[in-house]
PDB file of C-alpha atoms in Angstrom:
ATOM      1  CA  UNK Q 424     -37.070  36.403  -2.867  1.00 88.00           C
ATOM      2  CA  UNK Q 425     -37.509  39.202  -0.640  1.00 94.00           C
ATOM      3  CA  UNK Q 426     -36.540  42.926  -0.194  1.00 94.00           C
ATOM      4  CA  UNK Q 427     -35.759  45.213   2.621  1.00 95.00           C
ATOM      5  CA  UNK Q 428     -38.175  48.577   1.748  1.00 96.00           C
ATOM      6  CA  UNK Q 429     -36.185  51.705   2.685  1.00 94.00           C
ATOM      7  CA  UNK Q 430     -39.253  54.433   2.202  1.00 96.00           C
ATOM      8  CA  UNK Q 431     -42.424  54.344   1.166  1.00 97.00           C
ATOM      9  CA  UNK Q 432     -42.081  54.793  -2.471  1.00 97.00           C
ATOM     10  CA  UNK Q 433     -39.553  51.367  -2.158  1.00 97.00           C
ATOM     11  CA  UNK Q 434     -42.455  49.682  -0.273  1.00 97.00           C
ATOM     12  CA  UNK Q 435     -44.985  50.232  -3.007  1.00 97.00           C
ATOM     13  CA  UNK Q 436     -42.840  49.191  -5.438  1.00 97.00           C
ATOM     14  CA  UNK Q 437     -42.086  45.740  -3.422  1.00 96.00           C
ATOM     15  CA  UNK Q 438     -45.902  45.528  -2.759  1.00 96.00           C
ATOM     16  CA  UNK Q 439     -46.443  45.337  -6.751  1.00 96.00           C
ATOM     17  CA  UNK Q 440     -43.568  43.165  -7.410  1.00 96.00           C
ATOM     18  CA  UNK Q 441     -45.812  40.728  -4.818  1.00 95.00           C
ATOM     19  CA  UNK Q 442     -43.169  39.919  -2.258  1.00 95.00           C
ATOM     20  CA  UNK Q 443     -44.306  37.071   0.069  1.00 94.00           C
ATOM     21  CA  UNK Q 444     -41.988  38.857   3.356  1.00 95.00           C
ATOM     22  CA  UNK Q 445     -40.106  41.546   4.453  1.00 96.00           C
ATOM     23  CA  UNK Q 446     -36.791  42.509   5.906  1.00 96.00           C
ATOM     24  CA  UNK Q 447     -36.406  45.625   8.079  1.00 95.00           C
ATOM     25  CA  UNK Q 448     -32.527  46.753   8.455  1.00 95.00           C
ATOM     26  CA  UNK Q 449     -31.203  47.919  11.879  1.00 95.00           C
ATOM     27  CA  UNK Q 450     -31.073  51.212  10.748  1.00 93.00           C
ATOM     28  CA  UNK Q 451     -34.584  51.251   9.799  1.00 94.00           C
ATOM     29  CA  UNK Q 452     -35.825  49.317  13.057  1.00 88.00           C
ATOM     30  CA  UNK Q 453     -37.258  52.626  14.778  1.00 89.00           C
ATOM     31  CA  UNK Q 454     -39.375  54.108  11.553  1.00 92.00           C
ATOM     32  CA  UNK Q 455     -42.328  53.239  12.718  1.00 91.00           C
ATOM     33  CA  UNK Q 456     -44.636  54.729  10.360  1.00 93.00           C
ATOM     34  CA  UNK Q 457     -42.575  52.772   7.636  1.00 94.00           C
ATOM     35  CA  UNK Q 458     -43.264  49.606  10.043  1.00 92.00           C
ATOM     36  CA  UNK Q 459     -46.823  49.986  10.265  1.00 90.00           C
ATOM     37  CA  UNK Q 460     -47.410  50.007   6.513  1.00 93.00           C
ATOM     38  CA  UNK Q 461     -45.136  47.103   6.136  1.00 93.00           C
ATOM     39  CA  UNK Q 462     -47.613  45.586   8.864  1.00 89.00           C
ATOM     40  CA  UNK Q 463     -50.729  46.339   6.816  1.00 91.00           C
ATOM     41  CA  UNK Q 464     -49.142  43.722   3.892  1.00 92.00           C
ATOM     42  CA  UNK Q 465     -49.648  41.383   6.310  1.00 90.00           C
ATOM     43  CA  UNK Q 466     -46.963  39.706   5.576  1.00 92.00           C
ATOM     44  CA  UNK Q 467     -44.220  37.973   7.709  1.00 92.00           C
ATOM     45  CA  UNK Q 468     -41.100  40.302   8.714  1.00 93.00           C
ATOM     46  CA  UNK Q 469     -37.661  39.649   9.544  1.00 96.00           C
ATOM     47  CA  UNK Q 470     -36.035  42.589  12.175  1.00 95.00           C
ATOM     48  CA  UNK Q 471     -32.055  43.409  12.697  1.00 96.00           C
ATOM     49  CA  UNK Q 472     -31.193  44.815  16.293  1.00 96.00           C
ATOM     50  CA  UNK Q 473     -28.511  46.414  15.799  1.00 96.00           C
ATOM     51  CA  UNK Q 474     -27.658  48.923  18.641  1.00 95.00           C
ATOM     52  CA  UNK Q 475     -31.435  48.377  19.675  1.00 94.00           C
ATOM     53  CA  UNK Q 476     -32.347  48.404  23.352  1.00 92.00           C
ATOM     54  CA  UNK Q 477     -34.472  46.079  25.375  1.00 91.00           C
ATOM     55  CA  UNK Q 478     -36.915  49.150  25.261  1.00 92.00           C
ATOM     56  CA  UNK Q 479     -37.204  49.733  21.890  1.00 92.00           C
ATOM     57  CA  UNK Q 480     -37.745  46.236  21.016  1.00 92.00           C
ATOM     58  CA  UNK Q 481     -40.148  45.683  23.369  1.00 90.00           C
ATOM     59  CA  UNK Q 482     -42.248  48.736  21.853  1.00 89.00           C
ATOM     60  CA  UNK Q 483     -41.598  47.491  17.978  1.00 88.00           C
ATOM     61  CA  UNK Q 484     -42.953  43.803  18.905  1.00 87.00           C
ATOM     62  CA  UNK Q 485     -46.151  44.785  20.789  1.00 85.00           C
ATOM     63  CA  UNK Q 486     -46.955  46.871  17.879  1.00 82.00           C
ATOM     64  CA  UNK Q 487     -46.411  43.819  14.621  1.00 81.00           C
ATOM     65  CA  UNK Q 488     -46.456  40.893  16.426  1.00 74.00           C
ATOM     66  CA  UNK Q 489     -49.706  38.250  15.694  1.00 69.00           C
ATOM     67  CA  UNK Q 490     -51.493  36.363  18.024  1.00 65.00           C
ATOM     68  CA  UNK Q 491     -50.236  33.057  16.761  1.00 65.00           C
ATOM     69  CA  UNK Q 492     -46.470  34.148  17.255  1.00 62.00           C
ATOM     70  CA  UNK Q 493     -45.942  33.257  13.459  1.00 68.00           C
ATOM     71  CA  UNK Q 494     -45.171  36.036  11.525  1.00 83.00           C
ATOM     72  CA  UNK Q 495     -41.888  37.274  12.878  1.00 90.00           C
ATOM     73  CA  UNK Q 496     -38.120  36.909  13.328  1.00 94.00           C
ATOM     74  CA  UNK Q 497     -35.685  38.572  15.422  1.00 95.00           C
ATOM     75  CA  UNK Q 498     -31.886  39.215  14.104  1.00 97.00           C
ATOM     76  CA  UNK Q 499     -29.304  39.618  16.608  1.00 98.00           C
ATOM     77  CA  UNK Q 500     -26.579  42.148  15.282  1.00 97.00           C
ATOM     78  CA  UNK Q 501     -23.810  43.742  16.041  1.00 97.00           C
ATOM     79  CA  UNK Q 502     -23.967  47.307  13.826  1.00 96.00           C
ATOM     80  CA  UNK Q 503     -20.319  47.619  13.215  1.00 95.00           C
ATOM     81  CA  UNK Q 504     -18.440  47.029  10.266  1.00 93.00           C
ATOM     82  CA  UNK Q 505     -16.873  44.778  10.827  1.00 94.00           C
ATOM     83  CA  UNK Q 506     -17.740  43.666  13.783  1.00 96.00           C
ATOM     84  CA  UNK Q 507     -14.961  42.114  16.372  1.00 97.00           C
ATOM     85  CA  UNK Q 508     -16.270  38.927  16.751  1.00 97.00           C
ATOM     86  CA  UNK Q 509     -15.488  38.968  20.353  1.00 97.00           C
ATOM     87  CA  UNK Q 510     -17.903  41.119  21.047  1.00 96.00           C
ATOM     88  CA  UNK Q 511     -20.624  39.332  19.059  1.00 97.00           C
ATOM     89  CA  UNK Q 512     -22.238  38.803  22.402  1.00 97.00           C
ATOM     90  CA  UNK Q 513     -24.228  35.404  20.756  1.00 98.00           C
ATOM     91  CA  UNK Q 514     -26.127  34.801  24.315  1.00 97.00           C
ATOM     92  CA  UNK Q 515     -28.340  37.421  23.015  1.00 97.00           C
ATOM     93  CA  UNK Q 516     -29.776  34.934  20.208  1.00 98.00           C
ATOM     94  CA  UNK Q 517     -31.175  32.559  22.862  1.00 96.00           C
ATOM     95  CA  UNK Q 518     -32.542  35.886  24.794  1.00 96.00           C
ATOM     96  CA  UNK Q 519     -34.209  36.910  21.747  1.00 95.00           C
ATOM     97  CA  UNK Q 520     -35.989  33.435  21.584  1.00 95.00           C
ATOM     98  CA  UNK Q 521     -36.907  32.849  25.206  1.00 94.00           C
ATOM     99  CA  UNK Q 522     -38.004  36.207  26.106  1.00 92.00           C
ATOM    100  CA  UNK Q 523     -40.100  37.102  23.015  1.00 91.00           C
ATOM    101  CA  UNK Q 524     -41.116  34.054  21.735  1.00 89.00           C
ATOM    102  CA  UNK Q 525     -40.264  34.779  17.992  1.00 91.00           C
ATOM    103  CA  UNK Q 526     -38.072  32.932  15.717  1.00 94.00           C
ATOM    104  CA  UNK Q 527     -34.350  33.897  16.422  1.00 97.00           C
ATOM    105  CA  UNK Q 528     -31.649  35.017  13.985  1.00 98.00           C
ATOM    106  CA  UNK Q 529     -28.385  36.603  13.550  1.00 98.00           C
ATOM    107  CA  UNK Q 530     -27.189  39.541  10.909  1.00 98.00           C
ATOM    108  CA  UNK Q 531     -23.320  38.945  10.661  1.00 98.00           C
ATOM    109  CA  UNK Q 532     -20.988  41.425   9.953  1.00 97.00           C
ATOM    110  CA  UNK Q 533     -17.323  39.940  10.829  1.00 97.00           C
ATOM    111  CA  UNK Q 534     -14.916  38.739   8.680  1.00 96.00           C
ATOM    112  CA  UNK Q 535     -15.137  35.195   7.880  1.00 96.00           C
ATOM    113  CA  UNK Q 536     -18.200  32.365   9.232  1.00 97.00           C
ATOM    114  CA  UNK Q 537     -17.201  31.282  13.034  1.00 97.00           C
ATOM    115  CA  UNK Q 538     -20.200  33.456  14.331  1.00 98.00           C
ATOM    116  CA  UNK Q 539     -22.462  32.348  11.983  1.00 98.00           C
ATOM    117  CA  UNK Q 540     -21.806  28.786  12.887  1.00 98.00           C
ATOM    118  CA  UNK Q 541     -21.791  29.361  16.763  1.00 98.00           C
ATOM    119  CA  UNK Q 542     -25.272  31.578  16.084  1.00 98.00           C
ATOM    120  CA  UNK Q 543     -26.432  28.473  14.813  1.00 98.00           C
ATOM    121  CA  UNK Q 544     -25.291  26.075  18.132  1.00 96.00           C
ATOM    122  CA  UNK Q 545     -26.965  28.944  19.954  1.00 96.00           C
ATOM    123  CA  UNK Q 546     -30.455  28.486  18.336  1.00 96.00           C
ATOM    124  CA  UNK Q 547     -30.500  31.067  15.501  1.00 97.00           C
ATOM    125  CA  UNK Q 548     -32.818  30.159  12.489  1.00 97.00           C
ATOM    126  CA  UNK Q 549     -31.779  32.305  10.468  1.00 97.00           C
ATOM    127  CA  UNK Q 550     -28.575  33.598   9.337  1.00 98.00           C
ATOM    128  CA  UNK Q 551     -28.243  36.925   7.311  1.00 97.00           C
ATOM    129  CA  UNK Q 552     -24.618  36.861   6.143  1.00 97.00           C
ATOM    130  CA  UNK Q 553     -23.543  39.527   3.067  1.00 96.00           C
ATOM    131  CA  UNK Q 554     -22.327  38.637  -0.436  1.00 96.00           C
ATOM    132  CA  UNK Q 555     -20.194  39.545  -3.389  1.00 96.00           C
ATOM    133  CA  UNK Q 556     -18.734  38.559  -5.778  1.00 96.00           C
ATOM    134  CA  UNK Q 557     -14.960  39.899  -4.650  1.00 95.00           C
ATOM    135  CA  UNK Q 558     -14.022  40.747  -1.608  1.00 93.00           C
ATOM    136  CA  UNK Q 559     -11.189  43.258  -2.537  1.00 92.00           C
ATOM    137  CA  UNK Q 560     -14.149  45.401  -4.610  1.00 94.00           C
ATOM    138  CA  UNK Q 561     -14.250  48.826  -3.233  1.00 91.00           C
ATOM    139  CA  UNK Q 562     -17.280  49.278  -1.326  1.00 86.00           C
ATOM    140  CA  UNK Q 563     -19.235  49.855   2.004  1.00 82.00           C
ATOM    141  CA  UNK Q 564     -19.806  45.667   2.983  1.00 90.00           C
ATOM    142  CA  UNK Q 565     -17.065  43.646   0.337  1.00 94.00           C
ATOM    143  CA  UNK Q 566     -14.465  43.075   2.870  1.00 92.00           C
ATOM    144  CA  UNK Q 567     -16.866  42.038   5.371  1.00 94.00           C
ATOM    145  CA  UNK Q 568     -19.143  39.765   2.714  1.00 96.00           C
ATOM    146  CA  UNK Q 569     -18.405  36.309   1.951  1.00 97.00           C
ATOM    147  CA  UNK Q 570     -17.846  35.599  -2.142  1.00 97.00           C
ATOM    148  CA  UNK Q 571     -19.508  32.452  -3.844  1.00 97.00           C
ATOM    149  CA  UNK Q 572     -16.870  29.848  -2.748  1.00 97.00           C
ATOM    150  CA  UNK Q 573     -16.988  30.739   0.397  1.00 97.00           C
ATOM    151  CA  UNK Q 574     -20.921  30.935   1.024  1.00 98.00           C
ATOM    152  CA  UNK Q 575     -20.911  27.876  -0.176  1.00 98.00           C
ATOM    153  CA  UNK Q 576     -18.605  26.637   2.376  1.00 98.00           C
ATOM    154  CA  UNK Q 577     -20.309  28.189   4.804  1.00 98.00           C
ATOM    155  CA  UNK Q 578     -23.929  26.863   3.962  1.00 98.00           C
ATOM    156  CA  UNK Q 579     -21.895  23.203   4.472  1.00 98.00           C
ATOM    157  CA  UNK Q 580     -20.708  23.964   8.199  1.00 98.00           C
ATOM    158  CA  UNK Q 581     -23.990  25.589   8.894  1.00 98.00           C
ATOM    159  CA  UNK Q 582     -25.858  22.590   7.630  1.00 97.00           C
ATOM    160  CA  UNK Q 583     -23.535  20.078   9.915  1.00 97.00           C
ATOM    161  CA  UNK Q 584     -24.102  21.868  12.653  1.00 97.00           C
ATOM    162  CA  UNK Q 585     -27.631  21.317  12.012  1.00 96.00           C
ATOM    163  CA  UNK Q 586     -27.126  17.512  12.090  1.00 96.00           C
ATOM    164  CA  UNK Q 587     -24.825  18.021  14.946  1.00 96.00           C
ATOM    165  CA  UNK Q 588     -27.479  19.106  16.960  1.00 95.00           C
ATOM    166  CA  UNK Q 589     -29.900  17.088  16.370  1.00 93.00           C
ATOM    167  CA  UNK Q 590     -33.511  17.249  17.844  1.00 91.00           C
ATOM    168  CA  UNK Q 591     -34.563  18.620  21.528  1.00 91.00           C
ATOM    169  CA  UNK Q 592     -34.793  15.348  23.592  1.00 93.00           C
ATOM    170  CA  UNK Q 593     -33.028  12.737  24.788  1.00 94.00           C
ATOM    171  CA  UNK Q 594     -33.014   9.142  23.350  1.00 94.00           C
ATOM    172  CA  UNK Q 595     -30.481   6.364  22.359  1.00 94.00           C
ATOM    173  CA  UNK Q 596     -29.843   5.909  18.809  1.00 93.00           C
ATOM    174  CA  UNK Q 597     -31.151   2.720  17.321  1.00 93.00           C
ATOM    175  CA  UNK Q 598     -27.368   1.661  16.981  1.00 94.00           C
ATOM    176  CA  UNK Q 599     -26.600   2.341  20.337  1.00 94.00           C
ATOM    177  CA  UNK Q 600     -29.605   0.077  21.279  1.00 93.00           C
ATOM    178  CA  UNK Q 601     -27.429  -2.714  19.399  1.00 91.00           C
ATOM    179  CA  UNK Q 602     -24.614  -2.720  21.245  1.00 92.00           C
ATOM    180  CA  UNK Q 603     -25.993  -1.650  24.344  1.00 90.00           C
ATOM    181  CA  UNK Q 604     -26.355  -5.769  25.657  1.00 87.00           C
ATOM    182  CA  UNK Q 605     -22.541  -6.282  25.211  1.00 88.00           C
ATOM    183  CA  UNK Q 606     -21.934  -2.692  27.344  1.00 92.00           C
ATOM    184  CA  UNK Q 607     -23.912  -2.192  30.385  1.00 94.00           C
ATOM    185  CA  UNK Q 608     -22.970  -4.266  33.139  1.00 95.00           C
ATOM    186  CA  UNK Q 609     -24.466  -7.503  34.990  1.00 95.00           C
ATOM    187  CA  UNK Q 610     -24.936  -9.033  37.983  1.00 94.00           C
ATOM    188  CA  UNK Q 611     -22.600 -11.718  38.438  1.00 95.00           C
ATOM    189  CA  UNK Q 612     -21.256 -14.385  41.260  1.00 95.00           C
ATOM    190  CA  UNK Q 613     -18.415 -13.552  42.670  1.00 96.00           C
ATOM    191  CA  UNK Q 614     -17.872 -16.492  44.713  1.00 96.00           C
ATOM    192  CA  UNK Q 615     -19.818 -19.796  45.181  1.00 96.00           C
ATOM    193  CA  UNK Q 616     -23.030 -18.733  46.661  1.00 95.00           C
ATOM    194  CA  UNK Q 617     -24.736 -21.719  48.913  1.00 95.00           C
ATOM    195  CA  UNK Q 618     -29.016 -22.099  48.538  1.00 95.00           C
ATOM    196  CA  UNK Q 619     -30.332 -19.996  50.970  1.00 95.00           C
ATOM    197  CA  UNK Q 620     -27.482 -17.373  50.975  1.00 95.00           C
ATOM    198  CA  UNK Q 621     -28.709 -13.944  50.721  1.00 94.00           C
ATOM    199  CA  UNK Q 622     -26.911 -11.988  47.707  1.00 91.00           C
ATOM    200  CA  UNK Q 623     -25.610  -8.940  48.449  1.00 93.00           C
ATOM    201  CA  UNK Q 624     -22.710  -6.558  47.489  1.00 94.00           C
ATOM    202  CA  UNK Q 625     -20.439  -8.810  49.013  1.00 94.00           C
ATOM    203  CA  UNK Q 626     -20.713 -11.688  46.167  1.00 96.00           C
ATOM    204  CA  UNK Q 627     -21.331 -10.365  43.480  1.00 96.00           C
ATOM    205  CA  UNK Q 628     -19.206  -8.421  40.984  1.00 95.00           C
ATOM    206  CA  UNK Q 629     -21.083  -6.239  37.989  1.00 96.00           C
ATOM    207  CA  UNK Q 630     -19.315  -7.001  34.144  1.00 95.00           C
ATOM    208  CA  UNK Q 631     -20.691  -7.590  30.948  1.00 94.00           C
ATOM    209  CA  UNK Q 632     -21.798 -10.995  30.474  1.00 92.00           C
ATOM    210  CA  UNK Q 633     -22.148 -13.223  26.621  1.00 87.00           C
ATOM    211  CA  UNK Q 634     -25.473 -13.902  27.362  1.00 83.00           C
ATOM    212  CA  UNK Q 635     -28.176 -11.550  28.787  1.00 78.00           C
ATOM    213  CA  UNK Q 636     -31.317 -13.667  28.286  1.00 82.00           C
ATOM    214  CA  UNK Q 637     -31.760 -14.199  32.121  1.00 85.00           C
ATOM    215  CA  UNK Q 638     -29.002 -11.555  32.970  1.00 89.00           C
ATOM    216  CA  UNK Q 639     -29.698  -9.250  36.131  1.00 90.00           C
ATOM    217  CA  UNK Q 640     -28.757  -6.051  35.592  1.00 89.00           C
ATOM    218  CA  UNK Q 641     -26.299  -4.062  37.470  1.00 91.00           C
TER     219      UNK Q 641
END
Protein backbone atom coordinates (compact mmCIF):
# COMPACT_ATOMS: atom_id res chain seq x y z
CA UNK A 1 0.00 0.00 0.00
CA UNK A 2 0.99 3.36 -0.85
CA UNK A 3 -0.32 7.00 -0.91
CA UNK A 4 0.11 10.01 -3.04
CA UNK A 5 0.91 13.03 -0.19
CA UNK A 6 -0.84 16.22 -1.36
CA UNK A 7 0.84 18.78 1.42
CA UNK A 8 2.88 18.50 4.05
CA UNK A 9 0.53 17.80 6.80
CA UNK A 10 -0.65 14.55 4.30
CA UNK A 11 3.08 13.62 4.12
CA UNK A 12 3.54 13.40 7.85
CA UNK A 13 0.69 11.60 8.28
CA UNK A 14 1.87 8.90 5.47
CA UNK A 15 5.39 9.04 7.12
CA UNK A 16 3.70 7.66 10.51
CA UNK A 17 1.44 5.28 8.86
CA UNK A 18 5.18 3.84 7.58
CA UNK A 19 4.58 3.75 3.86
CA UNK A 20 7.35 1.79 2.04
CA UNK A 21 6.88 4.41 -1.46
CA UNK A 22 5.39 7.23 -2.79
CA UNK A 23 3.29 8.47 -5.63
CA UNK A 24 3.51 12.09 -6.84
CA UNK A 25 0.33 13.14 -9.12
CA UNK A 26 0.87 15.24 -12.30
CA UNK A 27 -0.52 18.03 -10.74
CA UNK A 28 1.81 17.90 -7.96
CA UNK A 29 4.99 17.10 -10.23
CA UNK A 30 6.41 20.82 -9.99
CA UNK A 31 6.08 21.33 -5.90
CA UNK A 32 9.30 20.96 -5.30
CA UNK A 33 9.59 21.74 -1.78
CA UNK A 34 6.84 18.98 -1.29
CA UNK A 35 9.35 16.72 -3.50
CA UNK A 36 12.29 17.28 -1.52
CA UNK A 37 10.73 16.18 1.76
CA UNK A 38 9.27 13.22 0.07
CA UNK A 39 13.08 12.69 -0.98
CA UNK A 40 14.35 12.90 2.60
CA UNK A 41 12.00 9.46 3.37
CA UNK A 42 14.21 7.99 1.24
CA UNK A 43 11.97 6.07 -0.12
CA UNK A 44 11.24 4.97 -3.78
CA UNK A 45 8.77 7.38 -5.84
CA UNK A 46 6.55 6.89 -8.63
CA UNK A 47 6.06 10.43 -10.96
CA UNK A 48 2.93 11.23 -13.48
CA UNK A 49 3.89 13.63 -16.47
CA UNK A 50 1.11 14.91 -17.27
CA UNK A 51 1.45 18.13 -19.42
CA UNK A 52 5.20 18.06 -18.17
CA UNK A 53 7.93 19.24 -20.51
CA UNK A 54 11.24 17.72 -21.39
CA UNK A 55 12.53 20.70 -19.19
CA UNK A 56 10.82 20.24 -16.25
CA UNK A 57 11.50 16.66 -16.05
CA UNK A 58 14.85 16.94 -16.63
CA UNK A 59 15.11 19.46 -13.53
CA UNK A 60 12.73 17.07 -11.16
CA UNK A 61 15.10 13.89 -11.94
CA UNK A 62 18.52 15.51 -11.34
CA UNK A 63 17.17 16.64 -8.12
CA UNK A 64 15.58 12.72 -6.58
CA UNK A 65 17.20 10.49 -8.64
CA UNK A 66 19.99 7.87 -6.79
CA UNK A 67 23.10 6.85 -8.01
CA UNK A 68 22.06 3.27 -8.50
CA UNK A 69 19.04 4.32 -10.82
CA UNK A 70 16.73 2.30 -8.36
CA UNK A 71 14.49 4.33 -6.66
CA UNK A 72 12.29 5.80 -9.33
CA UNK A 73 9.54 5.45 -11.95
CA UNK A 74 8.36 7.59 -14.62
CA UNK A 75 4.41 7.66 -15.64
CA UNK A 76 3.59 8.71 -19.00
CA UNK A 77 0.13 10.62 -18.96
CA UNK A 78 -2.04 12.27 -20.80
CA UNK A 79 -3.84 14.99 -18.16
CA UNK A 80 -7.21 14.97 -19.72
CA UNK A 81 -10.22 13.45 -18.63
CA UNK A 82 -10.73 11.42 -20.50
CA UNK A 83 -8.19 11.29 -22.56
CA UNK A 84 -8.73 10.50 -26.55
CA UNK A 85 -6.81 7.63 -26.82
CA UNK A 86 -5.50 8.74 -30.08
CA UNK A 87 -3.59 11.09 -28.73
CA UNK A 88 -2.09 8.88 -26.01
CA UNK A 89 1.14 9.45 -27.81
CA UNK A 90 2.57 5.79 -26.15
CA UNK A 91 6.17 6.37 -27.98
CA UNK A 92 6.73 8.54 -25.08
CA UNK A 93 6.89 5.37 -22.62
CA UNK A 94 9.95 3.97 -24.43
CA UNK A 95 11.43 7.77 -24.39
CA UNK A 96 10.93 7.88 -20.80
CA UNK A 97 13.00 4.59 -20.44
CA UNK A 98 15.83 5.17 -22.88
CA UNK A 99 16.53 8.68 -22.18
CA UNK A 100 16.38 8.66 -18.34
CA UNK A 101 17.13 5.41 -17.45
CA UNK A 102 14.26 4.93 -14.85
CA UNK A 103 11.62 2.40 -14.76
CA UNK A 104 8.77 3.40 -17.24
CA UNK A 105 5.02 3.62 -16.64
CA UNK A 106 1.80 4.88 -17.83
CA UNK A 107 -1.21 6.83 -15.78
CA UNK A 108 -4.38 6.05 -17.97
CA UNK A 109 -7.17 8.11 -18.20
CA UNK A 110 -9.37 6.83 -21.34
CA UNK A 111 -12.25 4.94 -21.33
CA UNK A 112 -11.78 1.34 -21.39
CA UNK A 113 -7.98 -0.84 -21.32
CA UNK A 114 -6.50 -0.74 -25.12
CA UNK A 115 -3.80 1.83 -23.90
CA UNK A 116 -3.01 0.14 -21.01
CA UNK A 117 -2.32 -3.00 -22.91
CA UNK A 118 -0.35 -1.27 -25.82
CA UNK A 119 1.67 0.76 -22.77
CA UNK A 120 2.56 -2.54 -21.81
CA UNK A 121 3.92 -3.85 -25.62
CA UNK A 122 5.68 -0.51 -25.42
CA UNK A 123 7.74 -1.31 -22.23
CA UNK A 124 5.71 0.28 -19.40
CA UNK A 125 6.15 -1.42 -15.91
CA UNK A 126 3.77 -0.03 -14.44
CA UNK A 127 0.28 0.74 -15.11
CA UNK A 128 -1.77 3.28 -12.96
CA UNK A 129 -5.34 2.73 -14.16
CA UNK A 130 -8.44 4.29 -11.76
CA UNK A 131 -11.15 2.34 -9.93
CA UNK A 132 -14.67 2.22 -8.64
CA UNK A 133 -16.96 0.50 -7.85
CA UNK A 134 -19.69 1.99 -10.61
CA UNK A 135 -18.98 3.69 -13.34
CA UNK A 136 -22.30 5.69 -13.68
CA UNK A 137 -21.46 7.21 -9.85
CA UNK A 138 -21.33 10.89 -10.09
CA UNK A 139 -17.92 12.01 -9.72
CA UNK A 140 -14.64 13.64 -11.06
CA UNK A 141 -12.78 9.98 -12.46
CA UNK A 142 -16.04 7.15 -12.43
CA UNK A 143 -16.66 7.29 -16.05
CA UNK A 144 -13.14 7.15 -16.86
CA UNK A 145 -12.26 4.26 -13.98
CA UNK A 146 -12.57 0.71 -14.60
CA UNK A 147 -15.10 -1.24 -11.88
CA UNK A 148 -14.03 -4.69 -10.31
CA UNK A 149 -15.05 -6.93 -13.29
CA UNK A 150 -13.43 -5.12 -15.48
CA UNK A 151 -9.92 -4.60 -13.65
CA UNK A 152 -9.96 -7.88 -13.41
CA UNK A 153 -10.20 -8.36 -17.03
CA UNK A 154 -7.81 -6.08 -17.59
CA UNK A 155 -5.04 -7.47 -15.13
CA UNK A 156 -5.68 -10.87 -17.55
CA UNK A 157 -4.77 -9.06 -20.98
CA UNK A 158 -2.06 -7.18 -19.25
CA UNK A 159 -0.61 -10.35 -17.87
CA UNK A 160 -0.74 -12.13 -21.57
CA UNK A 161 0.84 -9.57 -22.98
CA UNK A 162 3.48 -10.16 -20.56
CA UNK A 163 3.89 -13.78 -21.78
CA UNK A 164 3.46 -12.51 -25.23
CA UNK A 165 6.49 -10.77 -25.03
CA UNK A 166 8.56 -12.78 -23.62
CA UNK A 167 12.26 -12.05 -22.65
CA UNK A 168 14.84 -9.58 -24.61
CA UNK A 169 16.82 -12.06 -26.84
CA UNK A 170 16.56 -14.24 -29.40
CA UNK A 171 16.51 -18.10 -29.10
CA UNK A 172 14.47 -21.14 -30.43
CA UNK A 173 12.12 -22.68 -28.12
CA UNK A 174 13.03 -26.12 -26.93
CA UNK A 175 9.98 -27.37 -29.10
CA UNK A 176 11.04 -25.72 -32.01
CA UNK A 177 14.46 -27.48 -31.53
CA UNK A 178 12.24 -30.79 -31.95
CA UNK A 179 10.95 -30.34 -35.03
CA UNK A 180 13.54 -28.32 -36.41
CA UNK A 181 15.39 -31.83 -38.17
CA UNK A 182 12.14 -32.59 -40.15
CA UNK A 183 12.07 -28.55 -41.35
CA UNK A 184 15.23 -27.07 -42.47
CA UNK A 185 16.38 -28.24 -45.64
CA UNK A 186 19.27 -30.70 -46.96
CA UNK A 187 21.59 -31.23 -49.39
CA UNK A 188 20.48 -33.73 -51.71
CA UNK A 189 21.47 -35.46 -55.30
CA UNK A 190 19.75 -34.34 -57.86
CA UNK A 191 21.02 -36.53 -60.45
CA UNK A 192 23.53 -39.47 -60.44
CA UNK A 193 26.73 -37.89 -59.50
CA UNK A 194 29.96 -39.98 -60.96
CA UNK A 195 33.32 -40.30 -58.27
CA UNK A 196 35.28 -37.51 -58.93
CA UNK A 197 32.42 -35.12 -59.99
CA UNK A 198 32.58 -31.89 -58.29
CA UNK A 199 29.08 -31.01 -56.53
CA UNK A 200 27.80 -27.93 -57.16
CA UNK A 201 24.43 -26.06 -57.55
CA UNK A 202 23.87 -27.82 -60.57
CA UNK A 203 23.14 -31.42 -58.84
CA UNK A 204 21.91 -30.95 -56.08
CA UNK A 205 18.43 -29.94 -54.91
CA UNK A 206 17.88 -28.71 -50.98
CA UNK A 207 14.51 -30.67 -49.17
CA UNK A 208 14.02 -32.16 -46.01
CA UNK A 209 15.36 -35.50 -45.77
CA UNK A 210 14.01 -38.78 -43.07
CA UNK A 211 17.26 -39.08 -41.88
CA UNK A 212 19.75 -36.31 -40.89
CA UNK A 213 22.47 -38.37 -39.16
CA UNK A 214 25.02 -37.69 -42.03
CA UNK A 215 22.70 -35.01 -43.68
CA UNK A 216 24.51 -31.83 -45.23
CA UNK A 217 22.79 -28.99 -44.62
CA UNK A 218 21.40 -26.61 -47.06
Amino acid sequence: VFATPGDMGSLELCKRLGFKLYKVSSGLFTNIPLLEQIIKTRKPLILSTGMTSDKELNKIIKIIQNKKRNNLSILHSISLYPAPILKTNLKSIKYIENEYKVIPGYSDHCMGWEACKIAIAMGAKIIEKHFTLDCKRKGFDHSISLNPKDFKKMVKDIREIENIIGAYKKAPMSEELKVKKSIVRYCVASRDISKGEKININNVFFKRIKSTKKGIKA
